[in-house]
Amino acid sequence: ARAFRELANYLEELTIEFDPSVLVEIPDAIKFNLINLRSLKLINLNLTTLRNHTFAKYRKLEELSIVKSNVKVIERNAFR
């Protein structure tokens, strides 16, 4: 959960490719430590459901790409 903490105020763009057999949700280190991202691209994350308030902490997010991630359900307030 401490990953990326030192980059929180500086990192504006992140593209990351996952091993889909390992992760089934966005890691907390990304959701809570990188709240100043303007662009986030997640690839191969075996994310079947985008849960409510998944992106609530992001204050500056302008661009979001979720590629090859098996999304089947987007809860009503996932982007709120």
PDB file of N, CA and C in Angstrom:
ATOM      1  N   ALA A   1       0.818  -1.207   0.000  1.00  0.00           N
ATOM      2  CA  ALA A   1       0.000   0.000   0.000  1.00  0.00           C
ATOM      3  C   ALA A   1       0.858   1.267   0.000  1.00  0.00           C
ATOM      4  N   ARG A   2       2.159   1.120   0.250  1.00  0.00           N
ATOM      5  CA  ARG A   2       3.034   2.293   0.285  1.00  0.00           C
ATOM      6  C   ARG A   2       3.611   2.624  -1.086  1.00  0.00           C
ATOM      7  N   ALA A   3       3.410   1.731  -2.058  1.00  0.00           N
ATOM      8  CA  ALA A   3       3.937   1.962  -3.400  1.00  0.00           C
ATOM      9  C   ALA A   3       3.396   3.270  -3.969  1.00  0.00           C
ATOM     10  N   PHE A   4       4.213   3.966  -4.686  1.00  0.00           N
ATOM     11  CA  PHE A   4       3.872   5.221  -5.364  1.00  0.00           C
ATOM     12  C   PHE A   4       3.689   6.405  -4.425  1.00  0.00           C
ATOM     13  N   ARG A   5       3.756   6.203  -3.124  1.00  0.00           N
ATOM     14  CA  ARG A   5       3.472   7.288  -2.181  1.00  0.00           C
ATOM     15  C   ARG A   5       4.371   8.505  -2.419  1.00  0.00           C
ATOM     16  N   GLU A   6       5.649   8.276  -2.699  1.00  0.00           N
ATOM     17  CA  GLU A   6       6.588   9.376  -2.922  1.00  0.00           C
ATOM     18  C   GLU A   6       6.310  10.110  -4.235  1.00  0.00           C
ATOM     19  N   LEU A   7       5.593   9.467  -5.145  1.00  0.00           N
ATOM     20  CA  LEU A   7       5.290  10.067  -6.446  1.00  0.00           C
ATOM     21  C   LEU A   7       3.934  10.764  -6.479  1.00  0.00           C
ATOM     22  N   ALA A   8       3.196  10.692  -5.418  1.00  0.00           N
ATOM     23  CA  ALA A   8       1.808  11.173  -5.397  1.00  0.00           C
ATOM     24  C   ALA A   8       1.648  12.601  -5.884  1.00  0.00           C
ATOM     25  N   ASN A   9       2.551  13.489  -5.553  1.00  0.00           N
ATOM     26  CA  ASN A   9       2.417  14.893  -5.941  1.00  0.00           C
ATOM     27  C   ASN A   9       3.013  15.204  -7.308  1.00  0.00           C
ATOM     28  N   TYR A  10       3.723  14.244  -7.901  1.00  0.00           N
ATOM     29  CA  TYR A  10       4.449  14.519  -9.134  1.00  0.00           C
ATOM     30  C   TYR A  10       3.955  13.759 -10.351  1.00  0.00           C
ATOM     31  N   LEU A  11       3.527  12.540 -10.152  1.00  0.00           N
ATOM     32  CA  LEU A  11       3.135  11.683 -11.264  1.00  0.00           C
ATOM     33  C   LEU A  11       1.765  12.094 -11.795  1.00  0.00           C
ATOM     34  N   GLU A  12       1.701  12.386 -13.093  1.00  0.00           N
ATOM     35  CA  GLU A  12       0.438  12.801 -13.708  1.00  0.00           C
ATOM     36  C   GLU A  12      -0.107  11.781 -14.688  1.00  0.00           C
ATOM     37  N   GLU A  13       0.744  10.874 -15.151  1.00  0.00           N
ATOM     38  CA  GLU A  13       0.311   9.897 -16.148  1.00  0.00           C
ATOM     39  C   GLU A  13       0.887   8.531 -15.788  1.00  0.00           C
ATOM     40  N   LEU A  14       0.039   7.503 -15.863  1.00  0.00           N
ATOM     41  CA  LEU A  14       0.486   6.150 -15.543  1.00  0.00           C
ATOM     42  C   LEU A  14      -0.159   5.169 -16.513  1.00  0.00           C
ATOM     43  N   THR A  15       0.680   4.345 -17.126  1.00  0.00           N
ATOM     44  CA  THR A  15       0.222   3.216 -17.924  1.00  0.00           C
ATOM     45  C   THR A  15       0.845   1.990 -17.294  1.00  0.00           C
ATOM     46  N   ILE A  16       0.005   1.039 -16.935  1.00  0.00           N
ATOM     47  CA  ILE A  16       0.521  -0.143 -16.248  1.00  0.00           C
ATOM     48  C   ILE A  16      -0.198  -1.389 -16.768  1.00  0.00           C
ATOM     49  N   GLU A  17       0.605  -2.428 -17.033  1.00  0.00           N
ATOM     50  CA  GLU A  17       0.053  -3.689 -17.515  1.00  0.00           C
ATOM     51  C   GLU A  17       0.216  -4.730 -16.421  1.00  0.00           C
ATOM     52  N   PHE A  18      -0.848  -5.446 -16.161  1.00  0.00           N
ATOM     53  CA  PHE A  18      -0.893  -6.415 -15.072  1.00  0.00           C
ATOM     54  C   PHE A  18      -0.858  -7.842 -15.598  1.00  0.00           C
ATOM     55  N   ASP A  19      -0.611  -8.776 -14.701  1.00  0.00           N
ATOM     56  CA  ASP A  19      -0.780 -10.190 -14.974  1.00  0.00           C
ATOM     57  C   ASP A  19      -2.221 -10.516 -14.559  1.00  0.00           C
ATOM     58  N   PRO A  20      -3.109 -10.790 -15.513  1.00  0.00           N
ATOM     59  CA  PRO A  20      -4.529 -10.971 -15.179  1.00  0.00           C
ATOM     60  C   PRO A  20      -4.815 -12.169 -14.279  1.00  0.00           C
ATOM     61  N   SER A  21      -3.875 -13.072 -14.135  1.00  0.00           N
ATOM     62  CA  SER A  21      -4.103 -14.223 -13.254  1.00  0.00           C
ATOM     63  C   SER A  21      -3.823 -13.873 -11.790  1.00  0.00           C
ATOM     64  N   VAL A  22      -3.260 -12.689 -11.550  1.00  0.00           N
ATOM     65  CA  VAL A  22      -2.885 -12.314 -10.195  1.00  0.00           C
ATOM     66  C   VAL A  22      -3.852 -11.303  -9.582  1.00  0.00           C
ATOM     67  N   LEU A  23      -4.208 -10.259 -10.336  1.00  0.00           N
ATOM     68  CA  LEU A  23      -5.022  -9.179  -9.773  1.00  0.00           C
ATOM     69  C   LEU A  23      -6.412  -9.123 -10.388  1.00  0.00           C
ATOM     70  N   VAL A  24      -7.403  -8.904  -9.526  1.00  0.00           N
ATOM     71  CA  VAL A  24      -8.782  -8.798  -9.996  1.00  0.00           C
ATOM     72  C   VAL A  24      -9.402  -7.449  -9.638  1.00  0.00           C
ATOM     73  N   GLU A  25      -8.596  -6.546  -9.089  1.00  0.00           N
ATOM     74  CA  GLU A  25      -9.082  -5.198  -8.812  1.00  0.00           C
ATOM     75  C   GLU A  25      -7.909  -4.225  -8.850  1.00  0.00           C
ATOM     76  N   ILE A  26      -8.223  -2.953  -8.947  1.00  0.00           N
ATOM     77  CA  ILE A  26      -7.193  -1.930  -8.986  1.00  0.00           C
ATOM     78  C   ILE A  26      -6.492  -1.915  -7.626  1.00  0.00           C
ATOM     79  N   PRO A  27      -5.175  -2.034  -7.618  1.00  0.00           N
ATOM     80  CA  PRO A  27      -4.456  -2.049  -6.336  1.00  0.00           C
ATOM     81  C   PRO A  27      -4.684  -0.764  -5.534  1.00  0.00           C
ATOM     82  N   ASP A  28      -4.770  -0.898  -4.225  1.00  0.00           N
ATOM     83  CA  ASP A  28      -4.985   0.250  -3.344  1.00  0.00           C
ATOM     84  C   ASP A  28      -3.910   1.316  -3.516  1.00  0.00           C
ATOM     85  N   ALA A  29      -2.679   0.899  -3.777  1.00  0.00           N
ATOM     86  CA  ALA A  29      -1.588   1.860  -3.950  1.00  0.00           C
ATOM     87  C   ALA A  29      -1.871   2.823  -5.093  1.00  0.00           C
ATOM     88  N   ILE A  30      -2.557   2.342  -6.114  1.00  0.00           N
ATOM     89  CA  ILE A  30      -2.916   3.209  -7.241  1.00  0.00           C
ATOM     90  C   ILE A  30      -4.155   4.030  -6.897  1.00  0.00           C
ATOM     91  N   LYS A  31      -5.147   3.408  -6.291  1.00  0.00           N
ATOM     92  CA  LYS A  31      -6.397   4.109  -5.969  1.00  0.00           C
ATOM     93  C   LYS A  31      -6.222   5.210  -4.937  1.00  0.00           C
ATOM     94  N   PHE A  32      -5.339   5.016  -3.973  1.00  0.00           N
ATOM     95  CA  PHE A  32      -5.255   5.967  -2.865  1.00  0.00           C
ATOM     96  C   PHE A  32      -4.007   6.829  -2.859  1.00  0.00           C
ATOM     97  N   ASN A  33      -2.940   6.386  -3.512  1.00  0.00           N
ATOM     98  CA  ASN A  33      -1.696   7.152  -3.473  1.00  0.00           C
ATOM     99  C   ASN A  33      -1.476   8.033  -4.696  1.00  0.00           C
ATOM    100  N   LEU A  34      -2.175   7.772  -5.779  1.00  0.00           N
ATOM    101  CA  LEU A  34      -1.933   8.526  -7.006  1.00  0.00           C
ATOM    102  C   LEU A  34      -3.132   9.396  -7.376  1.00  0.00           C
ATOM    103  N   ILE A  35      -3.615  10.150  -6.436  1.00  0.00           N
ATOM    104  CA  ILE A  35      -4.841  10.919  -6.621  1.00  0.00           C
ATOM    105  C   ILE A  35      -4.669  12.145  -7.512  1.00  0.00           C
ATOM    106  N   ASN A  36      -3.438  12.480  -7.887  1.00  0.00           N
ATOM    107  CA  ASN A  36      -3.210  13.628  -8.765  1.00  0.00           C
ATOM    108  C   ASN A  36      -3.006  13.239 -10.224  1.00  0.00           C
ATOM    109  N   LEU A  37      -3.251  11.981 -10.550  1.00  0.00           N
ATOM    110  CA  LEU A  37      -3.109  11.546 -11.940  1.00  0.00           C
ATOM    111  C   LEU A  37      -4.078  12.285 -12.844  1.00  0.00           C
ATOM    112  N   ARG A  38      -3.598  12.642 -14.021  1.00  0.00           N
ATOM    113  CA  ARG A  38      -4.466  13.215 -15.056  1.00  0.00           C
ATOM    114  C   ARG A  38      -4.849  12.141 -16.071  1.00  0.00           C
ATOM    115  N   SER A  39      -3.984  11.135 -16.229  1.00  0.00           N
ATOM    116  CA  SER A  39      -4.215  10.067 -17.199  1.00  0.00           C
ATOM    117  C   SER A  39      -3.845   8.726 -16.574  1.00  0.00           C
ATOM    118  N   LEU A  40      -4.756   7.770 -16.660  1.00  0.00           N
ATOM    119  CA  LEU A  40      -4.539   6.434 -16.103  1.00  0.00           C
ATOM    120  C   LEU A  40      -4.955   5.400 -17.135  1.00  0.00           C
ATOM    121  N   LYS A  41      -4.032   4.503 -17.466  1.00  0.00           N
ATOM    122  CA  LYS A  41      -4.328   3.420 -18.406  1.00  0.00           C
ATOM    123  C   LYS A  41      -3.994   2.101 -17.725  1.00  0.00           C
ATOM    124  N   LEU A  42      -4.994   1.256 -17.574  1.00  0.00           N
ATOM    125  CA  LEU A  42      -4.850  -0.055 -16.940  1.00  0.00           C
ATOM    126  C   LEU A  42      -5.059  -1.130 -18.004  1.00  0.00           C
ATOM    127  N   ILE A  43      -4.091  -2.041 -18.120  1.00  0.00           N
ATOM    128  CA  ILE A  43      -4.139  -3.070 -19.159  1.00  0.00           C
ATOM    129  C   ILE A  43      -4.066  -4.445 -18.510  1.00  0.00           C
ATOM    130  N   ASN A  44      -4.902  -5.370 -18.988  1.00  0.00           N
ATOM    131  CA  ASN A  44      -4.906  -6.771 -18.528  1.00  0.00           C
ATOM    132  C   ASN A  44      -5.221  -6.951 -17.052  1.00  0.00           C
ATOM    133  N   LEU A  45      -5.936  -6.029 -16.475  1.00  0.00           N
ATOM    134  CA  LEU A  45      -6.368  -6.198 -15.088  1.00  0.00           C
ATOM    135  C   LEU A  45      -7.669  -6.997 -15.130  1.00  0.00           C
ATOM    136  N   ASN A  46      -7.716  -8.133 -14.512  1.00  0.00           N
ATOM    137  CA  ASN A  46      -8.900  -8.996 -14.576  1.00  0.00           C
ATOM    138  C   ASN A  46     -10.004  -8.428 -13.679  1.00  0.00           C
ATOM    139  N   LEU A  47     -10.496  -7.280 -14.102  1.00  0.00           N
ATOM    140  CA  LEU A  47     -11.433  -6.479 -13.315  1.00  0.00           C
ATOM    141  C   LEU A  47     -12.836  -6.687 -13.872  1.00  0.00           C
ATOM    142  N   THR A  48     -13.614  -7.558 -13.284  1.00  0.00           N
ATOM    143  CA  THR A  48     -14.938  -7.848 -13.832  1.00  0.00           C
ATOM    144  C   THR A  48     -15.979  -6.801 -13.444  1.00  0.00           C
ATOM    145  N   THR A  49     -15.776  -6.122 -12.302  1.00  0.00           N
ATOM    146  CA  THR A  49     -16.740  -5.134 -11.824  1.00  0.00           C
ATOM    147  C   THR A  49     -16.046  -3.838 -11.439  1.00  0.00           C
ATOM    148  N   LEU A  50     -16.555  -2.733 -11.950  1.00  0.00           N
ATOM    149  CA  LEU A  50     -16.108  -1.413 -11.488  1.00  0.00           C
ATOM    150  C   LEU A  50     -17.053  -1.008 -10.371  1.00  0.00           C
ATOM    151  N   ARG A  51     -16.578  -1.026  -9.167  1.00  0.00           N
ATOM    152  CA  ARG A  51     -17.418  -0.769  -7.988  1.00  0.00           C
ATOM    153  C   ARG A  51     -17.674   0.727  -7.795  1.00  0.00           C
ATOM    154  N   ASN A  52     -18.732   1.024  -7.058  1.00  0.00           N
ATOM    155  CA  ASN A  52     -19.079   2.411  -6.737  1.00  0.00           C
ATOM    156  C   ASN A  52     -17.885   3.138  -6.127  1.00  0.00           C
ATOM    157  N   HIS A  53     -17.710   4.375  -6.538  1.00  0.00           N
ATOM    158  CA  HIS A  53     -16.687   5.279  -5.999  1.00  0.00           C
ATOM    159  C   HIS A  53     -15.254   4.799  -6.220  1.00  0.00           C
ATOM    160  N   THR A  54     -15.053   3.932  -7.213  1.00  0.00           N
ATOM    161  CA  THR A  54     -13.708   3.443  -7.511  1.00  0.00           C
ATOM    162  C   THR A  54     -12.742   4.585  -7.786  1.00  0.00           C
ATOM    163  N   PHE A  55     -13.223   5.625  -8.434  1.00  0.00           N
ATOM    164  CA  PHE A  55     -12.352   6.726  -8.841  1.00  0.00           C
ATOM    165  C   PHE A  55     -12.625   8.006  -8.053  1.00  0.00           C
ATOM    166  N   ALA A  56     -13.242   7.883  -6.903  1.00  0.00           N
ATOM    167  CA  ALA A  56     -13.642   9.043  -6.101  1.00  0.00           C
ATOM    168  C   ALA A  56     -12.465   9.875  -5.614  1.00  0.00           C
ATOM    169  N   LYS A  57     -11.335   9.259  -5.352  1.00  0.00           N
ATOM    170  CA  LYS A  57     -10.183   9.979  -4.801  1.00  0.00           C
ATOM    171  C   LYS A  57      -9.431  10.811  -5.846  1.00  0.00           C
ATOM    172  N   TYR A  58      -9.604  10.478  -7.105  1.00  0.00           N
ATOM    173  CA  TYR A  58      -8.880  11.185  -8.165  1.00  0.00           C
ATOM    174  C   TYR A  58      -9.465  12.574  -8.365  1.00  0.00           C
ATOM    175  N   ARG A  59      -8.673  13.593  -8.089  1.00  0.00           N
ATOM    176  CA  ARG A  59      -9.153  14.973  -8.197  1.00  0.00           C
ATOM    177  C   ARG A  59      -8.956  15.559  -9.586  1.00  0.00           C
ATOM    178  N   LYS A  60      -7.978  15.038 -10.336  1.00  0.00           N
ATOM    179  CA  LYS A  60      -7.596  15.664 -11.605  1.00  0.00           C
ATOM    180  C   LYS A  60      -7.717  14.736 -12.808  1.00  0.00           C
ATOM    181  N   LEU A  61      -8.279  13.565 -12.632  1.00  0.00           N
ATOM    182  CA  LEU A  61      -8.321  12.581 -13.707  1.00  0.00           C
ATOM    183  C   LEU A  61      -9.134  13.083 -14.895  1.00  0.00           C
ATOM    184  N   GLU A  62      -8.486  13.139 -16.050  1.00  0.00           N
ATOM    185  CA  GLU A  62      -9.120  13.599 -17.285  1.00  0.00           C
ATOM    186  C   GLU A  62      -9.284  12.471 -18.285  1.00  0.00           C
ATOM    187  N   GLU A  63      -8.404  11.490 -18.222  1.00  0.00           N
ATOM    188  CA  GLU A  63      -8.404  10.404 -19.200  1.00  0.00           C
ATOM    189  C   GLU A  63      -8.233   9.071 -18.490  1.00  0.00           C
ATOM    190  N   LEU A  64      -9.135   8.149 -18.784  1.00  0.00           N
ATOM    191  CA  LEU A  64      -9.092   6.816 -18.193  1.00  0.00           C
ATOM    192  C   LEU A  64      -9.264   5.787 -19.295  1.00  0.00           C
ATOM    193  N   SER A  65      -8.346   4.828 -19.352  1.00  0.00           N
ATOM    194  CA  SER A  65      -8.451   3.711 -20.292  1.00  0.00           C
ATOM    195  C   SER A  65      -8.338   2.420 -19.500  1.00  0.00           C
ATOM    196  N   ILE A  66      -9.283   1.530 -19.718  1.00  0.00           N
ATOM    197  CA  ILE A  66      -9.246   0.213 -19.104  1.00  0.00           C
ATOM    198  C   ILE A  66      -9.313  -0.768 -20.270  1.00  0.00           C
ATOM    199  N   VAL A  67      -8.185  -1.394 -20.568  1.00  0.00           N
ATOM    200  CA  VAL A  67      -8.028  -2.193 -21.781  1.00  0.00           C
ATOM    201  C   VAL A  67      -7.837  -3.667 -21.438  1.00  0.00           C
ATOM    202  N   LYS A  68      -8.528  -4.540 -22.172  1.00  0.00           N
ATOM    203  CA  LYS A  68      -8.422  -5.993 -21.978  1.00  0.00           C
ATOM    204  C   LYS A  68      -8.546  -6.381 -20.514  1.00  0.00           C
ATOM    205  N   SER A  69      -9.616  -5.949 -19.891  1.00  0.00           N
ATOM    206  CA  SER A  69      -9.751  -6.158 -18.448  1.00  0.00           C
ATOM    207  C   SER A  69     -11.031  -6.875 -18.040  1.00  0.00           C
ATOM    208  N   ASN A  70     -11.756  -7.432 -18.995  1.00  0.00           N
ATOM    209  CA  ASN A  70     -12.930  -8.263 -18.701  1.00  0.00           C
ATOM    210  C   ASN A  70     -14.026  -7.562 -17.905  1.00  0.00           C
ATOM    211  N   VAL A  71     -14.196  -6.259 -18.065  1.00  0.00           N
ATOM    212  CA  VAL A  71     -15.235  -5.541 -17.327  1.00  0.00           C
ATOM    213  C   VAL A  71     -16.600  -6.000 -17.824  1.00  0.00           C
ATOM    214  N   LYS A  72     -17.412  -6.463 -16.896  1.00  0.00           N
ATOM    215  CA  LYS A  72     -18.757  -6.931 -17.226  1.00  0.00           C
ATOM    216  C   LYS A  72     -19.831  -6.069 -16.570  1.00  0.00           C
ATOM    217  N   VAL A  73     -19.497  -5.483 -15.401  1.00  0.00           N
ATOM    218  CA  VAL A  73     -20.457  -4.692 -14.645  1.00  0.00           C
ATOM    219  C   VAL A  73     -19.811  -3.376 -14.241  1.00  0.00           C
ATOM    220  N   ILE A  74     -20.531  -2.279 -14.477  1.00  0.00           N
ATOM    221  CA  ILE A  74     -20.111  -0.976 -13.982  1.00  0.00           C
ATOM    222  C   ILE A  74     -21.211  -0.499 -13.047  1.00  0.00           C
ATOM    223  N   GLU A  75     -20.899  -0.447 -11.767  1.00  0.00           N
ATOM    224  CA  GLU A  75     -21.910  -0.011 -10.804  1.00  0.00           C
ATOM    225  C   GLU A  75     -22.257   1.453 -11.039  1.00  0.00           C
ATOM    226  N   ARG A  76     -23.463   1.806 -10.666  1.00  0.00           N
ATOM    227  CA  ARG A  76     -24.045   3.118 -10.969  1.00  0.00           C
ATOM    228  C   ARG A  76     -23.136   4.310 -10.646  1.00  0.00           C
ATOM    229  N   ASN A  77     -22.451   4.292  -9.522  1.00  0.00           N
ATOM    230  CA  ASN A  77     -21.621   5.417  -9.101  1.00  0.00           C
ATOM    231  C   ASN A  77     -20.122   5.138  -9.170  1.00  0.00           C
ATOM    232  N   ALA A  78     -19.712   4.300 -10.086  1.00  0.00           N
ATOM    233  CA  ALA A  78     -18.289   3.938 -10.224  1.00  0.00           C
ATOM    234  C   ALA A  78     -17.428   5.166 -10.527  1.00  0.00           C
ATOM    235  N   PHE A  79     -17.982   6.114 -11.249  1.00  0.00           N
ATOM    236  CA  PHE A  79     -17.202   7.277 -11.671  1.00  0.00           C
ATOM    237  C   PHE A  79     -17.530   8.532 -10.883  1.00  0.00           C
ATOM    238  N   ARG A  80     -18.340   8.420  -9.877  1.00  0.00           N
ATOM    239  CA  ARG A  80     -18.749   9.581  -9.084  1.00  0.00           C
ATOM    240  C   ARG A  80     -17.668   9.987  -8.131  1.00  0.00           C
TER     241      ARG A  80
END
